[in-house]
Short mmCIF file of C-alpha atoms in Angstrom, two decimals:
data_model
loop_
_atom_site.label_atom_id
_atom_site.label_comp_id
_atom_site.label_asym_id
_atom_site.label_seq_id
_atom_site.Cartn_x
_atom_site.Cartn_y
_atom_site.Cartn_z
CA UNK A 1 0.00 0.00 0.00
CA UNK A 2 2.72 2.44 0.98
CA UNK A 3 4.69 1.80 -2.23
CA UNK A 4 1.57 2.42 -4.30
CA UNK A 5 0.85 5.60 -2.31
CA UNK A 6 4.40 6.90 -2.84
CA UNK A 7 4.19 6.12 -6.54
CA UNK A 8 0.90 7.99 -6.70
CA UNK A 9 2.43 11.07 -5.05
CA UNK A 10 5.29 11.09 -7.56
CA UNK A 11 2.78 10.62 -10.36
CA UNK A 12 0.75 13.63 -9.19
CA UNK A 13 3.76 15.89 -8.65
CA UNK A 14 5.91 14.97 -11.63
CA UNK A 15 3.81 16.65 -14.36
CA UNK A 16 3.64 19.83 -12.27
CA UNK A 17 7.32 20.01 -11.44
CA UNK A 18 8.92 18.56 -14.55
CA UNK A 19 8.81 19.93 -18.07
CA UNK A 20 7.97 16.77 -19.98
CA UNK A 21 9.37 16.90 -23.48
CA UNK A 22 6.81 15.14 -25.64
CA UNK A 23 7.18 17.36 -28.70
CA UNK A 24 8.85 16.04 -31.83
CA UNK A 25 11.88 18.34 -31.68
CA UNK A 26 15.15 17.29 -33.24
CA UNK A 27 17.92 15.94 -31.05
CA UNK A 28 20.00 19.12 -31.09
CA UNK A 29 17.25 21.31 -29.65
CA UNK A 30 15.19 18.92 -27.57
CA UNK A 31 15.06 19.37 -23.84
CA UNK A 32 15.92 16.02 -22.25
CA UNK A 33 14.00 15.97 -19.02
CA UNK A 34 14.66 13.11 -16.70
CA UNK A 35 13.75 12.01 -13.22
CA UNK A 36 15.65 9.20 -11.53
CA UNK A 37 14.38 5.85 -12.67
CA UNK A 38 13.32 3.81 -9.69
CA UNK A 39 13.23 0.25 -10.96
CA UNK A 40 10.41 -1.86 -9.71
CA UNK A 41 8.86 0.81 -7.48
CA UNK A 42 6.82 2.91 -9.92
CA UNK A 43 3.50 1.98 -11.46
CA UNK A 44 3.07 1.76 -15.22
CA UNK A 45 0.96 4.93 -15.18
CA UNK A 46 3.77 6.77 -13.46
CA UNK A 47 6.49 5.36 -15.74
CA UNK A 48 5.22 7.32 -18.73
CA UNK A 49 6.38 10.50 -16.99
CA UNK A 50 9.80 9.12 -16.14
CA UNK A 51 12.66 8.64 -18.56
CA UNK A 52 14.50 5.30 -18.06
CA UNK A 53 17.84 6.83 -17.20
CA UNK A 54 19.93 6.73 -14.02
CA UNK A 55 20.56 10.45 -14.31
CA UNK A 56 18.82 12.65 -11.78
CA UNK A 57 19.52 15.80 -13.73
CA UNK A 58 16.81 17.73 -15.55
CA UNK A 59 18.41 19.00 -18.76
CA UNK A 60 16.47 21.77 -20.44
CA UNK A 61 16.74 23.21 -23.91
CA UNK A 62 19.06 26.17 -24.14
CA UNK A 63 17.02 29.33 -24.48
CA UNK A 64 19.35 32.10 -25.56
CA UNK A 65 18.73 35.80 -25.55
CA UNK A 66 18.45 37.57 -28.81
CA UNK A 67 19.06 41.14 -29.70
CA UNK A 68 17.34 43.47 -32.09
CA UNK A 69 19.21 46.11 -33.99
CA UNK A 70 16.35 48.45 -34.71
CA UNK A 71 14.96 50.29 -31.72
CA UNK A 72 13.69 53.23 -33.68
CA UNK A 73 10.06 52.13 -33.87
CA UNK A 74 7.23 54.11 -32.40
CA UNK A 75 6.71 53.88 -28.67
CA UNK A 76 2.94 54.01 -28.78
CA UNK A 77 1.74 51.04 -26.78
CA UNK A 78 5.25 49.60 -26.90
CA UNK A 79 5.97 46.79 -24.44
CA UNK A 80 9.23 45.15 -23.50
CA UNK A 81 7.77 41.94 -24.91
CA UNK A 82 7.54 43.56 -28.34
CA UNK A 83 11.32 43.58 -28.52
CA UNK A 84 11.47 39.91 -27.63
CA UNK A 85 9.04 38.74 -30.30
CA UNK A 86 11.02 36.94 -32.94
CA UNK A 87 14.07 36.67 -30.72
CA UNK A 88 15.29 33.16 -31.34
CA UNK A 89 17.27 32.82 -28.15
CA UNK A 90 14.66 33.97 -25.69
CA UNK A 91 12.59 31.29 -23.95
CA UNK A 92 10.08 29.63 -26.25
CA UNK A 93 6.42 30.62 -25.90
CA UNK A 94 5.29 26.99 -25.63
CA UNK A 95 7.88 26.34 -22.94
CA UNK A 96 6.66 29.34 -20.92
CA UNK A 97 3.05 28.18 -21.26
CA UNK A 98 4.07 24.72 -20.11
CA UNK A 99 5.69 26.17 -17.00
CA UNK A 100 2.74 28.50 -16.45
CA UNK A 101 -0.02 25.92 -16.83
CA UNK A 102 1.61 23.02 -14.99
CA UNK A 103 2.29 25.03 -11.88
CA UNK A 104 -1.21 26.15 -10.93
CA UNK A 105 -1.66 25.89 -7.14
CA UNK A 106 -4.54 23.52 -6.48
CA UNK A 107 -7.80 24.48 -4.84
CA UNK A 108 -8.35 27.78 -6.67
CA UNK A 109 -8.95 26.85 -10.31
CA UNK A 110 -10.60 28.94 -13.00
CA UNK A 111 -14.22 28.43 -11.98
CA UNK A 112 -16.63 30.35 -9.77
CA UNK A 113 -16.02 30.75 -6.05
CA UNK A 114 -18.24 31.71 -3.13
CA UNK A 115 -15.93 33.32 -0.59
CA UNK A 116 -16.21 33.86 3.15
CA UNK A 117 -13.79 36.65 4.18
CA UNK A 118 -12.26 36.66 7.66
CA UNK A 119 -10.26 39.72 8.74
CA UNK A 120 -8.21 39.26 11.94
CA UNK A 121 -8.21 42.62 13.76
CA UNK A 122 -4.94 42.65 15.69
CA UNK A 123 -5.34 44.75 18.82
CA UNK A 124 -1.68 45.36 19.66
CA UNK A 125 1.87 44.32 18.91
CA UNK A 126 4.06 44.45 15.81
CA UNK A 127 1.28 43.23 13.52
CA UNK A 128 -1.20 45.95 14.42
CA UNK A 129 -1.96 48.34 11.55
CA UNK A 130 -1.81 51.95 12.71
CA UNK A 131 -2.42 53.87 9.46
CA UNK A 132 -5.68 52.16 8.55
CA UNK A 133 -8.74 50.52 10.09
CA UNK A 134 -10.11 47.00 10.07
CA UNK A 135 -13.14 48.20 8.07
CA UNK A 136 -10.96 49.71 5.32
CA UNK A 137 -8.80 46.60 5.13
CA UNK A 138 -11.93 44.47 4.84
CA UNK A 139 -13.15 46.72 2.02
CA UNK A 140 -9.87 46.17 0.17
CA UNK A 141 -10.20 42.40 0.64
CA UNK A 142 -13.72 42.55 -0.82
CA UNK A 143 -12.30 44.54 -3.75
CA UNK A 144 -9.69 41.86 -4.38
CA UNK A 145 -12.36 39.16 -4.53
CA UNK A 146 -14.60 41.19 -6.84
CA UNK A 147 -11.67 41.72 -9.22
CA UNK A 148 -11.94 38.07 -10.17
CA UNK A 149 -14.62 36.96 -12.60
CA UNK A 150 -17.32 34.73 -11.07
CA UNK A 151 -15.98 35.21 -7.53
CA UNK A 152 -18.56 36.37 -5.01
CA UNK A 153 -18.41 37.30 -1.33
CA UNK A 154 -21.16 35.42 0.49
CA UNK A 155 -20.26 36.54 4.01
CA UNK A 156 -17.54 38.42 5.89
CA UNK A 157 -16.50 39.04 9.45
CA UNK A 158 -14.00 41.18 11.36
CA UNK A 159 -12.79 39.27 14.40
CA UNK A 160 -10.42 40.62 17.03
CA UNK A 161 -7.36 38.63 18.03
CA UNK A 162 -4.52 38.97 20.48
CA UNK A 163 -2.63 35.94 19.12
CA UNK A 164 -2.19 36.38 15.33
CA UNK A 165 1.02 34.33 15.43
CA UNK A 166 -0.74 31.15 16.60
CA UNK A 167 -1.60 28.48 14.06
CA UNK A 168 -5.35 29.10 14.42
CA UNK A 169 -4.85 32.89 14.68
CA UNK A 170 -7.75 33.39 17.09
CA UNK A 171 -8.39 32.43 20.70
CA UNK A 172 -10.35 29.26 21.45
CA UNK A 173 -13.74 30.94 21.91
CA UNK A 174 -13.54 33.17 18.83
CA UNK A 175 -12.23 30.32 16.70
CA UNK A 176 -15.04 28.00 17.77
CA UNK A 177 -17.76 30.57 17.00
CA UNK A 178 -16.10 31.40 13.66
CA UNK A 179 -15.95 27.72 12.71
CA UNK A 180 -19.64 27.27 13.49
CA UNK A 181 -20.55 30.30 11.39
CA UNK A 182 -18.49 29.10 8.43
CA UNK A 183 -19.95 25.60 8.59
CA UNK A 184 -23.50 26.98 8.83
CA UNK A 185 -23.11 29.25 5.78
CA UNK A 186 -24.29 27.26 2.74
CA UNK A 187 -22.36 27.06 -0.50
CA UNK A 188 -18.95 28.31 0.67
CA UNK A 189 -16.13 27.08 -1.58
CA UNK A 190 -13.22 28.89 0.12
CA UNK A 191 -12.35 31.08 3.11
CA UNK A 192 -10.15 34.13 2.50
CA UNK A 193 -8.19 34.97 5.65
CA UNK A 194 -7.11 38.58 5.09
CA UNK A 195 -3.50 38.27 6.26
CA UNK A 196 -0.25 38.65 4.36
CA UNK A 197 0.71 34.98 4.45
CA UNK A 198 -0.45 31.86 6.27
CA UNK A 199 2.13 29.31 7.36
CA UNK A 200 1.76 25.78 5.93
CA UNK A 201 0.79 24.58 9.42
CA UNK A 202 -1.92 27.23 9.81
CA UNK A 203 -3.27 26.54 6.35
CA UNK A 204 -3.58 22.81 7.06
CA UNK A 205 -5.16 23.34 10.50
CA UNK A 206 -7.75 25.81 9.17
CA UNK A 207 -8.66 23.66 6.17
CA UNK A 208 -9.16 20.65 8.42
CA UNK A 209 -11.33 22.69 10.79
CA UNK A 210 -13.45 24.41 8.14
CA UNK A 211 -13.56 21.72 5.45
CA UNK A 212 -12.87 24.10 2.53
CA UNK A 213 -9.88 25.66 0.78
CA UNK A 214 -8.23 28.47 2.78
CA UNK A 215 -6.63 31.45 0.98
CA UNK A 216 -4.48 34.37 2.13
CA UNK A 217 -3.64 37.69 0.42
CA UNK A 218 -0.61 36.18 -1.26
CA UNK A 219 -2.58 33.42 -2.98
CA UNK A 220 -5.51 35.68 -3.94
CA UNK A 221 -3.30 38.39 -5.44
CA UNK A 222 -1.25 35.78 -7.28
CA UNK A 223 -4.45 34.37 -8.77
CA UNK A 224 -5.41 37.87 -9.95
CA UNK A 225 -1.95 38.17 -11.51
CA UNK A 226 -2.38 34.79 -13.18
CA UNK A 227 -5.72 35.80 -14.69
CA UNK A 228 -4.22 39.06 -16.06
CA UNK A 229 -0.92 37.61 -17.32
CA UNK A 230 -0.58 37.91 -21.10
CA UNK A 231 3.15 38.08 -21.87
CA UNK A 232 6.00 35.61 -21.37
CA UNK A 233 7.59 37.91 -18.83
CA UNK A 234 4.50 38.15 -16.65
CA UNK A 235 3.92 34.41 -16.82
CA UNK A 236 7.50 33.63 -15.79
CA UNK A 237 7.42 36.05 -12.88
CA UNK A 238 4.11 34.66 -11.66
CA UNK A 239 5.44 31.11 -11.97
CA UNK A 240 8.37 32.11 -9.76
CA UNK A 241 6.09 33.79 -7.22
CA UNK A 242 3.99 30.60 -7.02
CA UNK A 243 6.95 28.49 -5.88
CA UNK A 244 6.36 29.33 -2.16
CA UNK A 245 2.74 28.19 -2.50
CA UNK A 246 3.86 24.90 -3.98
CA UNK A 247 6.39 24.49 -1.16
CA UNK A 248 3.63 25.06 1.39
CA UNK A 249 1.48 22.49 -0.33
CA UNK A 250 4.40 20.05 -0.38
CA UNK A 251 4.92 20.48 3.36
CA UNK A 252 1.25 19.82 4.01
CA UNK A 253 1.23 16.70 1.85
CA UNK A 254 4.40 15.40 3.46
CA UNK A 255 2.94 15.99 6.93
CA UNK A 256 -0.07 13.89 5.97
CA UNK A 257 2.19 11.21 4.50
CA UNK A 258 4.44 11.14 7.58
CA UNK A 259 1.40 10.36 9.71
CA UNK A 260 1.19 7.14 7.66
CA UNK A 261 4.92 6.50 8.08
CA UNK A 262 5.76 7.03 4.41
CA UNK A 263 7.42 10.43 4.14
CA UNK A 264 10.86 9.28 5.20
CA UNK A 265 10.85 5.96 3.31
CA UNK A 266 13.40 5.55 0.52
CA UNK A 267 12.10 5.10 -3.02
CA UNK A 268 13.36 1.85 -4.45
CA UNK A 269 17.18 1.84 -4.64
CA UNK A 270 17.48 5.57 -5.37
CA UNK A 271 18.85 6.64 -1.99
CA UNK A 272 16.25 9.45 -1.86
CA UNK A 273 13.10 9.74 0.17
CA UNK A 274 9.84 10.81 -1.45
CA UNK A 275 10.04 14.30 0.03
CA UNK A 276 13.63 14.68 -1.17
CA UNK A 277 12.58 13.76 -4.72
CA UNK A 278 9.77 16.30 -4.71
CA UNK A 279 11.90 19.04 -3.16
CA UNK A 280 14.60 18.47 -5.76
CA UNK A 281 12.11 18.64 -8.64
CA UNK A 282 10.66 21.86 -7.28
CA UNK A 283 14.14 23.35 -6.86
CA UNK A 284 15.07 22.41 -10.44
CA UNK A 285 11.91 24.06 -11.75
CA UNK A 286 12.69 27.20 -9.78
CA UNK A 287 16.24 27.28 -11.19
CA UNK A 288 14.89 27.01 -14.73
CA UNK A 289 12.50 29.95 -14.21
CA UNK A 290 15.23 32.06 -12.59
CA UNK A 291 17.55 31.29 -15.50
CA UNK A 292 14.93 32.48 -18.00
CA UNK A 293 14.31 35.64 -15.94
CA UNK A 294 18.05 36.33 -15.81
CA UNK A 295 18.15 36.22 -19.61
CA UNK A 296 15.19 38.58 -19.56
CA UNK A 297 17.12 40.92 -17.23
CA UNK A 298 20.04 40.98 -19.67
CA UNK A 299 17.64 41.71 -22.52
CA UNK A 300 16.19 44.61 -20.55
CA UNK A 301 19.70 45.96 -19.98
CA UNK A 302 20.24 45.93 -23.75
CA UNK A 303 16.94 47.74 -24.35
CA UNK A 304 17.81 50.39 -21.77
CA UNK A 305 21.20 50.92 -23.43
CA UNK A 306 19.48 51.39 -26.78
CA UNK A 307 17.08 53.93 -25.26
CA UNK A 308 19.99 55.86 -23.78
CA UNK A 309 21.68 55.87 -27.17
CA UNK A 310 18.55 57.42 -28.64
CA UNK A 311 18.76 59.98 -25.81
CA UNK A 312 15.08 59.69 -24.84
CA UNK A 313 14.49 60.63 -21.16
CA UNK A 314 12.59 57.89 -19.30
CA UNK A 315 9.88 58.69 -16.73
CA UNK A 316 8.53 55.88 -14.52
CA UNK A 317 4.93 56.37 -13.42
CA UNK A 318 4.31 54.54 -10.15
CA UNK A 319 1.65 54.26 -7.48
CA UNK A 320 -0.76 52.07 -5.55
CA UNK A 321 -2.86 49.75 -7.66
CA UNK A 322 -5.85 51.43 -9.36
CA UNK A 323 -4.61 54.96 -8.57
CA UNK A 324 -4.92 56.08 -12.21
CA UNK A 325 -1.39 55.59 -13.62
CA UNK A 326 -2.52 54.30 -17.02
CA UNK A 327 -5.20 56.99 -17.31
CA UNK A 328 -2.57 59.65 -16.62
CA UNK A 329 -0.17 58.27 -19.23
CA UNK A 330 -2.99 58.18 -21.78
CA UNK A 331 -3.80 61.82 -21.02
CA UNK A 332 -0.13 62.86 -21.28
CA UNK A 333 0.57 61.00 -24.53
CA UNK A 334 -2.77 60.89 -26.31
CA UNK A 335 -2.21 57.18 -26.88
CA UNK A 336 -5.62 55.90 -27.97
CA UNK A 337 -4.40 52.32 -27.68
CA UNK A 338 -4.31 52.56 -23.90
CA UNK A 339 -7.51 51.27 -22.32
CA UNK A 340 -7.45 51.96 -18.55
CA UNK A 341 -9.62 49.65 -16.45
CA UNK A 342 -11.13 50.31 -13.05
CA UNK A 343 -9.58 47.12 -11.75
CA UNK A 344 -6.85 46.08 -9.34
CA UNK A 345 -3.61 44.96 -11.02
CA UNK A 346 -4.82 45.61 -14.56
CA UNK A 347 -1.16 46.32 -15.50
CA UNK A 348 1.40 43.55 -14.97
CA UNK A 349 3.88 44.34 -17.73
CA UNK A 350 6.08 47.32 -18.40
CA UNK A 351 4.68 49.36 -21.29
CA UNK A 352 6.44 52.35 -22.82
CA UNK A 353 4.61 55.32 -24.35
CA UNK A 354 6.06 58.39 -26.05
CA UNK A 355 4.89 61.89 -25.17
CA UNK A 356 5.97 65.47 -25.81
CA UNK A 357 6.74 68.14 -23.25
CA UNK A 358 6.03 71.87 -23.78
CA UNK A 359 9.49 72.34 -25.35
CA UNK A 360 8.65 69.57 -27.88
CA UNK A 361 11.11 67.26 -26.17
CA UNK A 362 10.15 63.60 -26.61
CA UNK A 363 10.07 61.56 -23.42
CA UNK A 364 9.12 57.95 -22.66
CA UNK A 365 6.54 57.25 -19.96
CA UNK A 366 6.86 53.79 -18.40
CA UNK A 367 3.69 52.24 -16.96
CA UNK A 368 4.52 49.85 -14.10
CA UNK A 369 2.76 47.31 -11.90
CA UNK A 370 0.77 48.80 -9.02
CA UNK A 371 1.52 48.12 -5.36
CA UNK A 372 -0.62 46.76 -2.53
CA UNK A 373 -0.27 46.71 1.23
CA UNK A 374 0.64 43.55 3.16
CA UNK A 375 2.30 41.65 0.36
CA UNK A 376 5.27 39.39 1.17
CA UNK A 377 8.69 40.43 -0.09
CA UNK A 378 8.88 37.24 -2.20
CA UNK A 379 6.13 38.61 -4.45
CA UNK A 380 7.99 41.89 -5.02
CA UNK A 381 11.23 39.93 -5.55
CA UNK A 382 9.54 37.84 -8.25
CA UNK A 383 8.73 41.01 -10.20
CA UNK A 384 12.19 42.55 -9.69
CA UNK A 385 13.01 42.11 -13.40
CA UNK A 386 10.10 44.43 -14.20
CA UNK A 387 10.63 46.88 -11.35
CA UNK A 388 14.36 47.11 -12.03
CA UNK A 389 13.54 49.51 -14.87
CA UNK A 390 12.54 52.09 -12.28
CA UNK A 391 16.11 52.30 -10.97
CA UNK A 392 17.33 53.36 -14.39
CA UNK A 393 14.72 56.06 -14.99
CA UNK A 394 15.51 59.74 -15.25
CA UNK A 395 12.48 60.67 -13.14
CA UNK A 396 9.73 59.05 -11.06
CA UNK A 397 6.17 60.36 -10.95
CA UNK A 398 4.30 59.02 -7.91
CA UNK A 399 0.54 59.03 -8.58
CA UNK A 400 -1.82 59.01 -5.59
CA UNK A 401 -5.57 58.51 -5.56
CA UNK A 402 -6.26 61.44 -3.27
CA UNK A 403 -9.96 60.53 -3.11
CA UNK A 404 -9.25 57.16 -1.48
CA UNK A 405 -9.85 57.00 2.29
CA UNK A 406 -6.51 55.17 2.72
CA UNK A 407 -4.45 57.53 0.57
CA UNK A 408 -1.91 58.20 3.35
CA UNK A 409 -1.44 54.50 4.06
CA UNK A 410 -1.11 53.81 0.34
CA UNK A 411 1.64 56.44 0.04
CA UNK A 412 3.57 54.84 2.92
CA UNK A 413 3.30 51.41 1.26
CA UNK A 414 4.56 52.70 -2.10
CA UNK A 415 7.50 54.51 -0.50
CA UNK A 416 8.39 51.40 1.51
CA UNK A 417 8.46 49.28 -1.65
CA UNK A 418 10.66 51.86 -3.41
CA UNK A 419 12.99 51.84 -0.42
CA UNK A 420 13.20 48.03 -0.50
CA UNK A 421 13.97 48.21 -4.22
CA UNK A 422 16.97 50.40 -3.34
CA UNK A 423 15.95 53.20 -5.67
CA UNK A 424 18.84 55.71 -5.96
CA UNK A 425 18.65 58.80 -3.74
CA UNK A 426 18.72 61.10 -6.78
CA UNK A 427 15.43 59.60 -7.97
CA UNK A 428 13.79 59.65 -4.54
CA UNK A 429 14.72 63.30 -3.95
CA UNK A 430 13.52 64.46 -7.39
CA UNK A 431 10.30 62.39 -7.36
CA UNK A 432 7.16 64.32 -8.35
CA UNK A 433 4.08 63.58 -6.26
CA UNK A 434 0.78 63.89 -8.09
CA UNK A 435 -2.61 64.03 -6.36
CA UNK A 436 -4.96 62.40 -8.85
CA UNK A 437 -8.79 62.36 -8.86
CA UNK A 438 -9.15 65.78 -7.21
CA UNK A 439 -12.44 66.09 -9.11
CA UNK A 440 -13.84 63.50 -6.67
CA UNK A 441 -12.87 65.50 -3.58
CA UNK A 442 -15.10 68.35 -2.41
CA UNK A 443 -13.17 71.58 -1.77
CA UNK A 444 -9.81 69.91 -2.29
CA UNK A 445 -6.91 71.57 -0.53
CA UNK A 446 -3.37 70.16 -0.78
CA UNK A 447 -2.32 68.75 2.58
CA UNK A 448 1.38 68.61 1.68
CA UNK A 449 3.80 71.03 0.00
CA UNK A 450 5.17 70.58 -3.52
CA UNK A 451 2.38 68.33 -4.78
CA UNK A 452 0.53 68.72 -8.07
CA UNK A 453 -3.29 68.35 -8.05
CA UNK A 454 -4.70 66.83 -11.25
CA UNK A 455 -7.59 64.88 -12.67
CA UNK A 456 -6.16 62.54 -15.29
CA UNK A 457 -9.64 61.49 -16.43
CA UNK A 458 -10.80 65.08 -16.98
CA UNK A 459 -7.32 66.25 -18.07
CA UNK A 460 -7.11 68.95 -15.40
CA UNK A 461 -3.72 70.27 -14.25
CA UNK A 462 -1.74 68.46 -16.95
CA UNK A 463 -0.02 71.55 -18.38
CA UNK A 464 1.49 72.44 -15.02
CA UNK A 465 2.55 68.81 -14.53
CA UNK A 466 4.30 68.77 -17.94
CA UNK A 467 6.14 72.00 -17.09
CA UNK A 468 7.41 70.60 -13.79
CA UNK A 469 8.37 67.30 -15.45
CA UNK A 470 10.33 69.17 -18.11
CA UNK A 471 12.27 71.20 -15.56
CA UNK A 472 13.21 68.05 -13.61
CA UNK A 473 14.18 66.18 -16.78
CA UNK A 474 16.49 68.97 -17.93
CA UNK A 475 18.08 68.97 -14.48
CA UNK A 476 18.39 65.19 -14.07
CA UNK A 477 19.68 64.42 -17.56
CA UNK A 478 22.17 67.28 -17.73
CA UNK A 479 20.72 68.54 -20.99
CA UNK A 480 21.75 71.98 -22.26
CA UNK A 481 19.46 74.77 -23.45
CA UNK A 482 21.49 76.51 -26.17
CA UNK A 483 21.16 79.01 -29.00
CA UNK A 484 23.21 77.77 -31.95
CA UNK A 485 23.92 79.64 -35.16
CA UNK A 486 23.67 77.27 -38.12
CA UNK A 487 24.49 77.57 -41.81
CA UNK A 488 21.29 76.87 -43.77
CA UNK A 489 23.27 75.55 -46.74
CA UNK A 490 24.46 72.61 -44.66
CA UNK A 491 22.67 69.76 -42.91
CA UNK A 492 23.10 71.36 -39.47
CA UNK A 493 19.44 72.26 -38.98
CA UNK A 494 18.09 68.87 -40.09
CA UNK A 495 20.65 67.15 -37.85
CA UNK A 496 19.46 69.19 -34.85
CA UNK A 497 15.84 68.31 -35.58
CA UNK A 498 16.80 64.64 -35.57
CA UNK A 499 19.17 64.54 -32.59
CA UNK A 500 17.91 67.33 -30.29
CA UNK A 501 14.74 69.20 -29.33
CA UNK A 502 14.39 72.31 -31.47
CA UNK A 503 12.37 74.97 -29.65
CA UNK A 504 12.69 77.96 -31.95
CA UNK A 505 14.30 78.93 -35.27
CA UNK A 506 15.10 82.58 -36.08
CA UNK A 507 16.07 82.76 -39.77
CA UNK A 508 18.64 85.38 -40.83
CA UNK A 509 17.84 85.47 -44.56
CA UNK A 510 20.55 87.99 -45.51
CA UNK A 511 23.24 85.78 -44.01
CA UNK A 512 21.81 82.45 -45.15
CA UNK A 513 21.85 81.28 -41.53
CA UNK A 514 19.58 80.86 -38.54
CA UNK A 515 19.75 81.02 -34.75
CA UNK A 516 18.30 77.81 -33.37
CA UNK A 517 17.23 77.38 -29.75
CA UNK A 518 17.63 73.74 -28.76
CA UNK A 519 17.59 71.39 -25.80
CA UNK A 520 20.41 68.95 -26.39
CA UNK A 521 22.14 66.24 -24.37
CA UNK A 522 25.85 66.38 -23.61
CA UNK A 523 26.66 63.40 -25.86
CA UNK A 524 24.65 64.77 -28.80
CA UNK A 525 26.23 68.20 -28.37
CA UNK A 526 29.66 66.59 -28.48
CA UNK A 527 28.75 64.89 -31.77
CA UNK A 528 27.38 68.17 -33.14
CA UNK A 529 30.62 70.04 -32.41
CA UNK A 530 32.72 67.27 -33.93
CA UNK A 531 30.62 67.15 -37.11
CA UNK A 532 30.08 70.84 -37.76
CA UNK A 533 32.71 72.87 -35.91
CA UNK A 534 35.64 70.49 -35.99
CA UNK A 535 36.07 70.68 -32.20
#
């Protein structure tokens, strides 16, 4: 019985943790994926997932990074993924989908859910929230559930606790009454405990007590990410972020198996226990995802270098989720392809959009993933390849939904994330804070100095914002504002139009020349002098 049970566990885990190469690729490109062959201990069903080889190494196809010479295309609706399309050496789309689809944490699925939300209201200690209230945090939890299609909140409760660190979170009396209420509520398919992360022990205890799947903020937000993921990059980063959930599930399964005396048994003659096999497979999958993301990071570095060569200033637009970042970028650029949605985490990928400042200078606005309170650092770490672009910006615009009752708490959360990302001091000190949605606030008065009130939806206050952005860009990039006298019989003027921002041209017809007012970067000015003045 035990041997059959162990074989069944390997059978269930192998397709999730191992990229099975069943495609008819040629030998030079095929990914040879093997798990140790345990002679005589695996069922015939399980054997079809296991290659008959003594090697314990999973060997994956080499996915190289490719480059693209032309970066001169329009930046309207341009995503980082656009530069990877057609890149032979980047990870294959089918391979990404295989990783993405095989690694779905169980118990959530794609169907409808009827959710009971439990918010533990911590009364004191390090876990108490001082900048918000239990009611506002419950409202955010409800918003997370409603973001998902066919998910519905059937009941909710705020319950005080003095012992949030215990495996059942609540005291004996509160936990007993909560359990009775959950069991008496018909049709519940899952309980959402509104905490950052549940330990594997807590998750198992609560599921046993309540008889349904138990979710925390980490798993719910990850499921929202999964539903919104469209590009290879987003799918890879979500797959990496799901590794801790799979580890938790593995611990729970091993705990159940150990109760039957099977978790520490060796599998055949392999010298490995069942849990060691599963841990190794999970680790190998994680290494493969990290390797693909590292190639992605190198690709991003190349793209940033190409942007710098084109001398386009880069502005990262950041903020709490659903604060209006995409709406603002659409208003600043006039990009009709942008379709903002009133939805949490509608943006998961970096998108780049070109806009013009009052001086006619072209800048690139980068739309980034939104932030949320009480998210584990592993989730932010998983999206570090995306958020790394912020470090290399010329300017950050921090957008706040000033109409939100938790706007102060949201600001603190965003600044904490930026601090953890180790954003350079020059960017933090020059950051522009924008108070969005002022049209929803009666008699709005700025509560802080040096903030810019706007309504991105109604396009109010945008001219002042552009002026401030331009001043900061000129300062941060070291660009020069110059008046240059050019000979109209040469290509000087056309060169300046191509390589700099021409603000004004005063033609001197009698001399066959013109005085041109330009904003020009140091590198471009150096090239200009070398080409036309011989210096």
